[in-house]
mmCIF file of C-alpha atoms in Angstrom:
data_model
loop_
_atom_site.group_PDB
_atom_site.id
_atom_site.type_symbol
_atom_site.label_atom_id
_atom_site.label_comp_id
_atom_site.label_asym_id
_atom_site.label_seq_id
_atom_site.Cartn_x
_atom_site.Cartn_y
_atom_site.Cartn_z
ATOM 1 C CA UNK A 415 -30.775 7.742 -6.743
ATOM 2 C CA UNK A 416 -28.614 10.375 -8.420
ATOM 3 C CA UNK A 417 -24.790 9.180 -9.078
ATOM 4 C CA UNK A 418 -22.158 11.728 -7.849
ATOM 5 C CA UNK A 419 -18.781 10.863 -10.755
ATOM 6 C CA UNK A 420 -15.221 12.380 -10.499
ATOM 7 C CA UNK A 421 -13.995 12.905 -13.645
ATOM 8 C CA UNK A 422 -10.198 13.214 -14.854
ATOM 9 C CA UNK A 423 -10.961 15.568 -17.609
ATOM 10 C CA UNK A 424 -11.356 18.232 -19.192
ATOM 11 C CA UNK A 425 -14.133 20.836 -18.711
ATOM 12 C CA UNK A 426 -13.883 21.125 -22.437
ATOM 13 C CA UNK A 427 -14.616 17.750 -23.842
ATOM 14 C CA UNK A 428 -16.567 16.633 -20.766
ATOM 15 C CA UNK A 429 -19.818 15.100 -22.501
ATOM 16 C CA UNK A 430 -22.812 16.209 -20.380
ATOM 17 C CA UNK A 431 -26.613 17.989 -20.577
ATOM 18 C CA UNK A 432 -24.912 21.098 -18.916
ATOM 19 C CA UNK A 433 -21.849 22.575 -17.750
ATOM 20 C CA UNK A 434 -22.208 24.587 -14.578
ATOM 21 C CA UNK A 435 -19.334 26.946 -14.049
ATOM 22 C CA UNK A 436 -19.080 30.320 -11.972
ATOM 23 C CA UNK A 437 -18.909 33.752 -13.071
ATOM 24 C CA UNK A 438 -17.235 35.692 -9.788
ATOM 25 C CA UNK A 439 -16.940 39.135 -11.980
ATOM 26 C CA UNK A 440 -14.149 37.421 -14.011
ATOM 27 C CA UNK A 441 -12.708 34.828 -15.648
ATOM 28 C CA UNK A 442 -10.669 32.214 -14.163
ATOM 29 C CA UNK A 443 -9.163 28.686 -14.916
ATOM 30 C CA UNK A 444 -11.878 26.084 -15.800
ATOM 31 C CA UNK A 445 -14.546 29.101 -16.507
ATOM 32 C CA UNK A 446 -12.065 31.071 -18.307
ATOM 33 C CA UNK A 447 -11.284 27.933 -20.913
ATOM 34 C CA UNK A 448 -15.021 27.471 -21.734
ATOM 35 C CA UNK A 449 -15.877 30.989 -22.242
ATOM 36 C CA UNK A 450 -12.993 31.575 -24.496
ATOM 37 C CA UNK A 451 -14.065 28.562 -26.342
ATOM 38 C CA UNK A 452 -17.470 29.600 -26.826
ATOM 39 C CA UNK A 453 -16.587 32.971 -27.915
ATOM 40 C CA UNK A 454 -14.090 31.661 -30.450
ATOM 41 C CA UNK A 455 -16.367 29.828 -32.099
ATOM 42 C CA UNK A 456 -18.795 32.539 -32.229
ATOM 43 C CA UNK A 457 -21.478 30.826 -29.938
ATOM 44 C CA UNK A 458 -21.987 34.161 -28.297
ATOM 45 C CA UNK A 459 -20.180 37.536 -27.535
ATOM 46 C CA UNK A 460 -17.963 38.458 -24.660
ATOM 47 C CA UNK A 461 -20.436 40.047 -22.677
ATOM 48 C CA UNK A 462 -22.802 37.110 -23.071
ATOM 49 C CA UNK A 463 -21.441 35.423 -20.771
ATOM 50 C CA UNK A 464 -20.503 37.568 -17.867
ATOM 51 C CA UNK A 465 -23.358 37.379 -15.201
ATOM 52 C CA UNK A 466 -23.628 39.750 -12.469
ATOM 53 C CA UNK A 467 -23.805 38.302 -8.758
ATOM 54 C CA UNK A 468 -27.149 36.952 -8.813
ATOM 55 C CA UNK A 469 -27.614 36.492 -12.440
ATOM 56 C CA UNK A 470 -27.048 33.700 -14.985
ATOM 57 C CA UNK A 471 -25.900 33.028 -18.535
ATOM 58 C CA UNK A 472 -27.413 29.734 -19.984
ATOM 59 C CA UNK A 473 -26.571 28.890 -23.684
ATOM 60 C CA UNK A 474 -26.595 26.021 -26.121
ATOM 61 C CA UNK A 475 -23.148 24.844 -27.072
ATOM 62 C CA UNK A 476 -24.070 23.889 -30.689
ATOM 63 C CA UNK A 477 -20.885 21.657 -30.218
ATOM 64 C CA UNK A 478 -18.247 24.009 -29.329
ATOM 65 C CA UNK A 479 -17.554 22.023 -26.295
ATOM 66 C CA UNK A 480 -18.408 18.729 -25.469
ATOM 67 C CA UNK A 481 -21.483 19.627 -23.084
ATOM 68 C CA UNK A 482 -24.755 20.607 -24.770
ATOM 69 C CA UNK A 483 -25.443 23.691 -22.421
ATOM 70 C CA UNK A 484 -23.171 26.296 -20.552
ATOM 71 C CA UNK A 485 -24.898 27.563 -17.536
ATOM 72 C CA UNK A 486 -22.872 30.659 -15.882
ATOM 73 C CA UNK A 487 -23.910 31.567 -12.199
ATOM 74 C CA UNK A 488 -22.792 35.363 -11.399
ATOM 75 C CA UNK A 489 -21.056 35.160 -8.135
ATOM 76 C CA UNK A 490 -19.103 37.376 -5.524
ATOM 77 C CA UNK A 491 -15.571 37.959 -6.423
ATOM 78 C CA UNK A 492 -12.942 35.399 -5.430
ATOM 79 C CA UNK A 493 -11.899 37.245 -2.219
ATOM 80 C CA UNK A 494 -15.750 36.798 -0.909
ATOM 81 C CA UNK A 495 -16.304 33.232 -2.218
ATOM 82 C CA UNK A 496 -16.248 31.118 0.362
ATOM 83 C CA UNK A 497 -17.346 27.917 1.522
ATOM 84 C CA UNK A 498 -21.294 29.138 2.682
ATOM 85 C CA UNK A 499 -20.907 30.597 -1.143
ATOM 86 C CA UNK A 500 -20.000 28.099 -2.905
ATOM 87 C CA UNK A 501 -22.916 26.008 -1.166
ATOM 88 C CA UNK A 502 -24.889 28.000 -2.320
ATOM 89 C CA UNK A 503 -23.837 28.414 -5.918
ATOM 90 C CA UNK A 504 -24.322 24.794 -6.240
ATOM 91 C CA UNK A 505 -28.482 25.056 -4.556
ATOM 92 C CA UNK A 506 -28.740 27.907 -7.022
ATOM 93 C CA UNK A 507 -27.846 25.684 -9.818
ATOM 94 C CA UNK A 508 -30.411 23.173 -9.242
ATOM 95 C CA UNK A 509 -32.821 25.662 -9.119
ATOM 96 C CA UNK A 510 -31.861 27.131 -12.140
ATOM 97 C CA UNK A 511 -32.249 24.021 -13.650
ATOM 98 C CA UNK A 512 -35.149 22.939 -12.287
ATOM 99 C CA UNK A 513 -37.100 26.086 -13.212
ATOM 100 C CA UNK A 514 -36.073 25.374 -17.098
ATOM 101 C CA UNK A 515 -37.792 22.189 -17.003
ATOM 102 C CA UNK A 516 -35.508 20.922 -19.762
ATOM 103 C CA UNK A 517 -35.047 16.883 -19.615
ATOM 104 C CA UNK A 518 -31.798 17.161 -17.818
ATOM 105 C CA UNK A 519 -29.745 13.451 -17.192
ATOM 106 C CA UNK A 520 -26.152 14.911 -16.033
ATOM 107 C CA UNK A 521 -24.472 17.985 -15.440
ATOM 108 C CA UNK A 522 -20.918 18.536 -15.127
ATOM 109 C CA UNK A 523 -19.286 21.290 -13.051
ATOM 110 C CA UNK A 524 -15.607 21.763 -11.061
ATOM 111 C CA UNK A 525 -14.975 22.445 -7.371
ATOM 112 C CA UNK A 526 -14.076 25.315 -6.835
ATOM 113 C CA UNK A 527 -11.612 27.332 -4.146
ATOM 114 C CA UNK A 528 -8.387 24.925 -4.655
ATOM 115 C CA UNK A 529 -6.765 27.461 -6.848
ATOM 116 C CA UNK A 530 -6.990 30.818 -4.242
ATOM 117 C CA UNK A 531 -6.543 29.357 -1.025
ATOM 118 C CA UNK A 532 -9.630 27.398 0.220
ATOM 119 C CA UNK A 533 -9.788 23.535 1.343
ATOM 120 C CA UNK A 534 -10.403 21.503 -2.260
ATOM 121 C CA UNK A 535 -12.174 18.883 0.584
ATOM 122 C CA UNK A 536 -13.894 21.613 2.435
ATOM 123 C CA UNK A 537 -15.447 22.913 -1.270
ATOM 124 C CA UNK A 538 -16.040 19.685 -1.837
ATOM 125 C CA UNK A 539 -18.566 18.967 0.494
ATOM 126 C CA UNK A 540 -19.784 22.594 0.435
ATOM 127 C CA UNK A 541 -21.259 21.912 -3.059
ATOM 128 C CA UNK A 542 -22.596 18.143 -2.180
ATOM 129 C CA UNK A 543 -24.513 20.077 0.945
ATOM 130 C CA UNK A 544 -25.777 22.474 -1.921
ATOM 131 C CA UNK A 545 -27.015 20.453 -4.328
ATOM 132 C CA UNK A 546 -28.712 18.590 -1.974
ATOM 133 C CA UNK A 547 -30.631 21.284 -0.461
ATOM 134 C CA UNK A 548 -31.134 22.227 -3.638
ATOM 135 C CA UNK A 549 -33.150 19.053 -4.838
ATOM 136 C CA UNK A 550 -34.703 18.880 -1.684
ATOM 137 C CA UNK A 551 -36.612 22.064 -2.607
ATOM 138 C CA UNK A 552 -36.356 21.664 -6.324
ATOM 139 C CA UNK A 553 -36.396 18.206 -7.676
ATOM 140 C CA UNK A 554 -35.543 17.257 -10.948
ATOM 141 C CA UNK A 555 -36.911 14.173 -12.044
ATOM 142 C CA UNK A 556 -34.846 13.303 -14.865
ATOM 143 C CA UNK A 557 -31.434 14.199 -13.417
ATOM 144 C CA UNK A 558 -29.525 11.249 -13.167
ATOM 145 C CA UNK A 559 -25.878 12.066 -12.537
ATOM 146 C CA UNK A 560 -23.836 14.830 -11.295
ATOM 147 C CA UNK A 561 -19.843 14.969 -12.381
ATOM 148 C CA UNK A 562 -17.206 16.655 -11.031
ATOM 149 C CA UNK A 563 -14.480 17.183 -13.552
ATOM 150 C CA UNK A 564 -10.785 17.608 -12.147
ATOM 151 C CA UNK A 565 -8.067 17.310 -13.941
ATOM 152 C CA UNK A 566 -5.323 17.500 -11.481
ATOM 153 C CA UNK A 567 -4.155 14.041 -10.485
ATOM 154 C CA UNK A 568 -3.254 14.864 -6.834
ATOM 155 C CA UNK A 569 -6.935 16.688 -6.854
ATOM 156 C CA UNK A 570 -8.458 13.915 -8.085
ATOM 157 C CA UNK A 571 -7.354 11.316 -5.716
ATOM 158 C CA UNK A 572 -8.026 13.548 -2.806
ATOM 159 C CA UNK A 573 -11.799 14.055 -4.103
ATOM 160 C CA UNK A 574 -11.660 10.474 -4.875
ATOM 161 C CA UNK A 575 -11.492 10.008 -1.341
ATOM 162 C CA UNK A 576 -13.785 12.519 0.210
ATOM 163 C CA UNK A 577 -16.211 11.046 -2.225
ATOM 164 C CA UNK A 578 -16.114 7.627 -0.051
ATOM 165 C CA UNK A 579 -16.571 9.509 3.032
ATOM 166 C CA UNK A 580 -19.456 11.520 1.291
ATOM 167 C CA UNK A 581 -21.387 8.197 0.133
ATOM 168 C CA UNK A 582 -21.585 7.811 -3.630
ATOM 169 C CA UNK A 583 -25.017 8.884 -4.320
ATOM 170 C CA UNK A 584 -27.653 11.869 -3.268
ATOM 171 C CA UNK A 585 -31.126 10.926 -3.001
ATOM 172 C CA UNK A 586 -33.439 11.491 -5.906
ATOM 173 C CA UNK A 587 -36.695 13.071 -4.465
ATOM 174 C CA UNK A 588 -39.545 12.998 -6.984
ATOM 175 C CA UNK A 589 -41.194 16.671 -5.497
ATOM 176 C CA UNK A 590 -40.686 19.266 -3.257
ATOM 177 C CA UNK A 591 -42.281 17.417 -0.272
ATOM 178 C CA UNK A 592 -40.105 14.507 -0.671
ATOM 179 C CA UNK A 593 -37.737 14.032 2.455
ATOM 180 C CA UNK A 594 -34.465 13.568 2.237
ATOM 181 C CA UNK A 595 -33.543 9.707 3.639
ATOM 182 C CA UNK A 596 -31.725 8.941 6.366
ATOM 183 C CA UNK A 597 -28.391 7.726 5.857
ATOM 184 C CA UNK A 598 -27.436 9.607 2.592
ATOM 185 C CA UNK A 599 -25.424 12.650 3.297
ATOM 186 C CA UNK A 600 -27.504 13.865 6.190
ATOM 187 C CA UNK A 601 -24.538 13.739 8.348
ATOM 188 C CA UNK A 602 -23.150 17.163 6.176
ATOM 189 C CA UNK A 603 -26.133 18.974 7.526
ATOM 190 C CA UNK A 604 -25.770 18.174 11.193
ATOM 191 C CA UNK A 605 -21.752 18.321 11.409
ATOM 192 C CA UNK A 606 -20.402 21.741 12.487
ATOM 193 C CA UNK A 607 -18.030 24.106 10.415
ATOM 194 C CA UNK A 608 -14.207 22.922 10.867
ATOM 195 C CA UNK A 609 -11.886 25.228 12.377
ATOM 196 C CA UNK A 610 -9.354 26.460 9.678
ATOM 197 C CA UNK A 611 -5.997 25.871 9.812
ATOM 198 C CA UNK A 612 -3.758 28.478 7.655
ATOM 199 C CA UNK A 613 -0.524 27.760 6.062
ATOM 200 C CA UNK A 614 2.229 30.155 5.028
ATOM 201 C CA UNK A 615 5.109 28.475 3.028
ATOM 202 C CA UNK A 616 7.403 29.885 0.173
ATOM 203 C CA UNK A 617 5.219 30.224 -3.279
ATOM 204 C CA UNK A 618 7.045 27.032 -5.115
ATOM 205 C CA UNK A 619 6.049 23.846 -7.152
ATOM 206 C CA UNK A 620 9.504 22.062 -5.189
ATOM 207 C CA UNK A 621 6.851 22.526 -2.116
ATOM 208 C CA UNK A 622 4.197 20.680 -3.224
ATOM 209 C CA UNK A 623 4.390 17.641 -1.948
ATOM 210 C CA UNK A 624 5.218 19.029 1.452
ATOM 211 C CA UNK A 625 2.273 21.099 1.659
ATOM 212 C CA UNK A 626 0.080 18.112 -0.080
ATOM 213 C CA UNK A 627 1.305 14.917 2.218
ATOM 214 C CA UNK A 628 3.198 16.466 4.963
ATOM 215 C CA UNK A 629 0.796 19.393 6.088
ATOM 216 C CA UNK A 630 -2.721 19.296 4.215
ATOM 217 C CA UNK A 631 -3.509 15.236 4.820
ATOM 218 C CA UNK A 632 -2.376 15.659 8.507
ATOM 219 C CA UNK A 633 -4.521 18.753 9.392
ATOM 220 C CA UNK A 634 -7.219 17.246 7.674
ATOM 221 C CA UNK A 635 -6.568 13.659 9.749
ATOM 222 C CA UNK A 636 -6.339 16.311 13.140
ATOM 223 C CA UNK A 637 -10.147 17.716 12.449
ATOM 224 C CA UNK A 638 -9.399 20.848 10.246
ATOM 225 C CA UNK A 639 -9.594 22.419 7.354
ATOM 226 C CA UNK A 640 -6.626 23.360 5.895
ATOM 227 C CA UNK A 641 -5.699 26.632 4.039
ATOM 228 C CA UNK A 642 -2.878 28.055 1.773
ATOM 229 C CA UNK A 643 -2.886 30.814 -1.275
ATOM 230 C CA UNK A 644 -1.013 29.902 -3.666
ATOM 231 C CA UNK A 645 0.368 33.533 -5.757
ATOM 232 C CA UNK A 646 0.579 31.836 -9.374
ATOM 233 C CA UNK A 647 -2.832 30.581 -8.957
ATOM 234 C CA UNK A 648 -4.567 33.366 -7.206
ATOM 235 C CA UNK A 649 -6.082 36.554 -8.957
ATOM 236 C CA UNK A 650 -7.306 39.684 -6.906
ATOM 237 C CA UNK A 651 -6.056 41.025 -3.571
ATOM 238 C CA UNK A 652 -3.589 38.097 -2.855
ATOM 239 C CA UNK A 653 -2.347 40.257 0.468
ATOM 240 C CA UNK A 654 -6.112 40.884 1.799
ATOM 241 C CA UNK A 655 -6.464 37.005 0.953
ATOM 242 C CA UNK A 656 -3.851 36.029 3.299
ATOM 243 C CA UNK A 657 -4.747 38.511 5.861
ATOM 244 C CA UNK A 658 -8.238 37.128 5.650
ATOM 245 C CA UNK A 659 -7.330 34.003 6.198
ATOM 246 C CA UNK A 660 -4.647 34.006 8.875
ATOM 247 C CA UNK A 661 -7.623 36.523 10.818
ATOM 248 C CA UNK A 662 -10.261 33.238 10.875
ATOM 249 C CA UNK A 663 -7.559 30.701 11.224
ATOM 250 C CA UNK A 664 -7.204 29.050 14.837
ATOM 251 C CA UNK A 665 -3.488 28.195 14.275
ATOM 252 C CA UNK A 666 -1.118 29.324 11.634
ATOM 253 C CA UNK A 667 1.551 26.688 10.075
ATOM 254 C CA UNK A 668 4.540 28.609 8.922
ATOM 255 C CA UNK A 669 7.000 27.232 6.863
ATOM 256 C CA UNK A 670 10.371 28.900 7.540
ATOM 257 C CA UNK A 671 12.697 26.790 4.778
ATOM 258 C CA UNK A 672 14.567 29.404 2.312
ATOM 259 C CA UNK A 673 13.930 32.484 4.597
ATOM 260 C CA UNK A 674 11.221 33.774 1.973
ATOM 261 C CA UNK A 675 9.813 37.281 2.998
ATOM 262 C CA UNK A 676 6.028 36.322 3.123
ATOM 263 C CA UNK A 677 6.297 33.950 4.926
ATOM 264 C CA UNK A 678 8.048 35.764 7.780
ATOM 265 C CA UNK A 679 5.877 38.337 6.937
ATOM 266 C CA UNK A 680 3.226 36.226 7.805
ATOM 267 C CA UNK A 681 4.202 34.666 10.951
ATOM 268 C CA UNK A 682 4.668 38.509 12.000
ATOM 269 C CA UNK A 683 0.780 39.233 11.368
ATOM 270 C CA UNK A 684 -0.190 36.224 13.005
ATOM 271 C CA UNK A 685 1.752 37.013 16.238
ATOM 272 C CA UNK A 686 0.342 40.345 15.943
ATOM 273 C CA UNK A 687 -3.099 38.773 16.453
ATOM 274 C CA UNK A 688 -2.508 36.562 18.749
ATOM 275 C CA UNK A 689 -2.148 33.704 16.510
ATOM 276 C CA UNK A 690 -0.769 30.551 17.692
ATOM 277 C CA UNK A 691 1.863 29.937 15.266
ATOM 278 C CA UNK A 692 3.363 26.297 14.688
ATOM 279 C CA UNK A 693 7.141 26.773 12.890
ATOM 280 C CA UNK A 694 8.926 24.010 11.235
ATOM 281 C CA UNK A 695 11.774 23.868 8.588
ATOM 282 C CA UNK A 696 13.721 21.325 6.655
ATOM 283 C CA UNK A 697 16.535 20.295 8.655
ATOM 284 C CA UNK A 698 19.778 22.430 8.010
ATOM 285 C CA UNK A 699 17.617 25.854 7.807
ATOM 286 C CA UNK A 700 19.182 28.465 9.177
ATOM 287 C CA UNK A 701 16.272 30.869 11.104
ATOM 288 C CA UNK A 702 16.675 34.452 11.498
ATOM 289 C CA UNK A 703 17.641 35.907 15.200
ATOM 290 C CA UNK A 704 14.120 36.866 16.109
ATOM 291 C CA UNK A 705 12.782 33.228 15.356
ATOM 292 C CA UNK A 706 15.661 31.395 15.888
ATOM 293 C CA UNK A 707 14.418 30.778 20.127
ATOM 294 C CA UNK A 708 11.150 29.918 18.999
ATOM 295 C CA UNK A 709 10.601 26.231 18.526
ATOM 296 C CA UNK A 710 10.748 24.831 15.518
ATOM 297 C CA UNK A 711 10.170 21.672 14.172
ATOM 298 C CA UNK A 712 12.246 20.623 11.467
ATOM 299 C CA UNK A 713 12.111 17.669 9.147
ATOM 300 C CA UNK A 714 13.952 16.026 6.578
ATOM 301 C CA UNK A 715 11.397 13.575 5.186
ATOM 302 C CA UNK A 716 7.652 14.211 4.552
ATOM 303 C CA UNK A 717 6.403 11.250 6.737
ATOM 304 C CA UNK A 718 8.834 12.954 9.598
ATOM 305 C CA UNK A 719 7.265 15.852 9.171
ATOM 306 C CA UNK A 720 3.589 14.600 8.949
ATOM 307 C CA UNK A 721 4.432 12.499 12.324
ATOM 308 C CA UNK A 722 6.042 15.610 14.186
ATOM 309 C CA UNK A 723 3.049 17.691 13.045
ATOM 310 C CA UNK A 724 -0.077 15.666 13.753
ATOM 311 C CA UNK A 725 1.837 15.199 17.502
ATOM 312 C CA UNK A 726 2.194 18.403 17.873
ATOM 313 C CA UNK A 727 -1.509 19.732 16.726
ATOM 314 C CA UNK A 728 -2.780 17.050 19.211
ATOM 315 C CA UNK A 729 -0.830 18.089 21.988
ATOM 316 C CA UNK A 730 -2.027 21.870 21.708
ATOM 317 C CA UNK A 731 -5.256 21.862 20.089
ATOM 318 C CA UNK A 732 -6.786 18.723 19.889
ATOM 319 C CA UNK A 733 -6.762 17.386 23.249
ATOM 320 C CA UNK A 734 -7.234 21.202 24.656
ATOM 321 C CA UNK A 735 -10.972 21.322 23.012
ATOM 322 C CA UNK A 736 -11.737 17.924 23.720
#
């Protein structure tokens, strides 16, 4: 069986046969780090490194970082890298690896999305689906263990947990023919695509833990995947981002505390659509005329908020597609 490891870590001292990162016609975050590590110690040139969608850049490390082997995947910008993409970055990887026939124990890679918007559980599973299709097709005997490095702590703990639900190991198939064994991670195959849940709330770290425990963990508890961009984290388009994602959202969570322009911005679109819009607010917010006869809930603690929420997603969409 092939282990499946979180690591707290990071990407740069992870120790590992290969590093698998994306190349999504630039750098960014965990990607970004390595390649301007490699450079700097003159392991290759900057265009060494830059795959186009499609291609790859594979490389010994000769020590520069703590894996042995960089493998870069060229991928589809940020805007178009979604969950069906990321799935398969992560089959395209084994394959990759597989075809080089090099005596491979673990690889190391991140998950990816959680810094421009996408559902860090979603992406998650996305890439376990992947690599399992992946060694379903391309098995690689020696391969051992996979690791996903995040650094984060509040990441990490909600990997942690999506790990559990995701069972611990994949199965190790010994060729092609091999069939993948009940009871593994089958159930990611047969389970349909979540229904996305978008979130608009000011751009701020004092929102965090709102967004993380009083919105994120309950739309994930109601059945959905749950989406935000964040505009320190994001690079590209950040507006065609949002519109993108407030388009294949079924509901839109607005967060109206501090009156910040996107937001209302935001909820505007979304109305414009059609969108269902859910509205809440720390208590004491004042809302603007053309809100203020909406409903709205507002919340002074986290847990009030995740209690008033989860009701109120049952209430209209839960029980109404049930």
């Amino acid at each position: 069986m092939i282990q499946i490891e979180l690591a707290r870590e990071d990407v740069i001292s992870i120790n590992a046969d290969v590093l698998v990162l994306k190349h999504a016609q630039s750098f960014y975050g965990a990607d970004e780090s390595v390649y301007l590590r490699l450079v700097q110690q003159g392991i290759c040139d900057e265009n060494d490194v830059c795959p186009q969608d499609g291609d790859t850049a594979f490389l010994a490390t000769l020590g520069a970082i703590g894996a042995k082997h960089a493998l870069f995947l060229g991928t589809p910008r940020l805007g178009k890298f979604s969950y069906r993409e990321i799935r398969l970055f992560a089959q395209r990887a084994i394959e990759f690896l597989a075809n080089e026939r090099m005596p491979i124990e673990t690889f190391a890679t991140t998950v990816h999305g959680a810094g421009y918007g996408l559902d860090i559980e979603e992406s998650f599973r996305s890439m376990i689906l992947g690599f399992q299709q992946g060694l379903t097709s391309h098995p690689i005997a020696t391969l051992k263990k996979i690791i996903f490095v995040e650094r984060n702590t509040r990441r990490h703990e909600v990997l942690q947990a999506a790990l559990g639900d995701v069972q611990l190991v994949l199965p190790a198939v010994s060729n092609a023919n091999d069939v993948v064994p009940k009871g593994t991670v089958n159930k990611l195959i047969v389970t349909p695509p979540r229904k996305t849940v978008f979130v608009a709330m000011p751009f701020s770290e004092n929102f965090e833990d709102v967004y993380q425990f009083g919105i994120y963990a309950t739309v994930r508890r109601c059945g959905y995947v749950c989406e935000k961009v964040d505009e320190s984290l994001y690079a590209g388009s950040i507006i065609d981002r949002i519109t993108c994602g407030i388009q294949e959202a079924e509901f839109i969570i607005a967060d109206l505390t501090e009156e910040r322009p996107n937001v209302y911005l935001e909820v505007g679109y979304a109305w414009g659509l059609g969108k269902p819009v859910i509205l809440i607010a720390r208590e004491g917010q004042r809302l603007h005329f053309d809100l203020s006869h909406h409903k709205c809930l507002f919340y002074r603690t986290i847990a009030r908020l995740s209690e008033q929420l989860e009701r109120t997603i049952h209430d209209l969409f839960v029980q109404a597609r049930s």
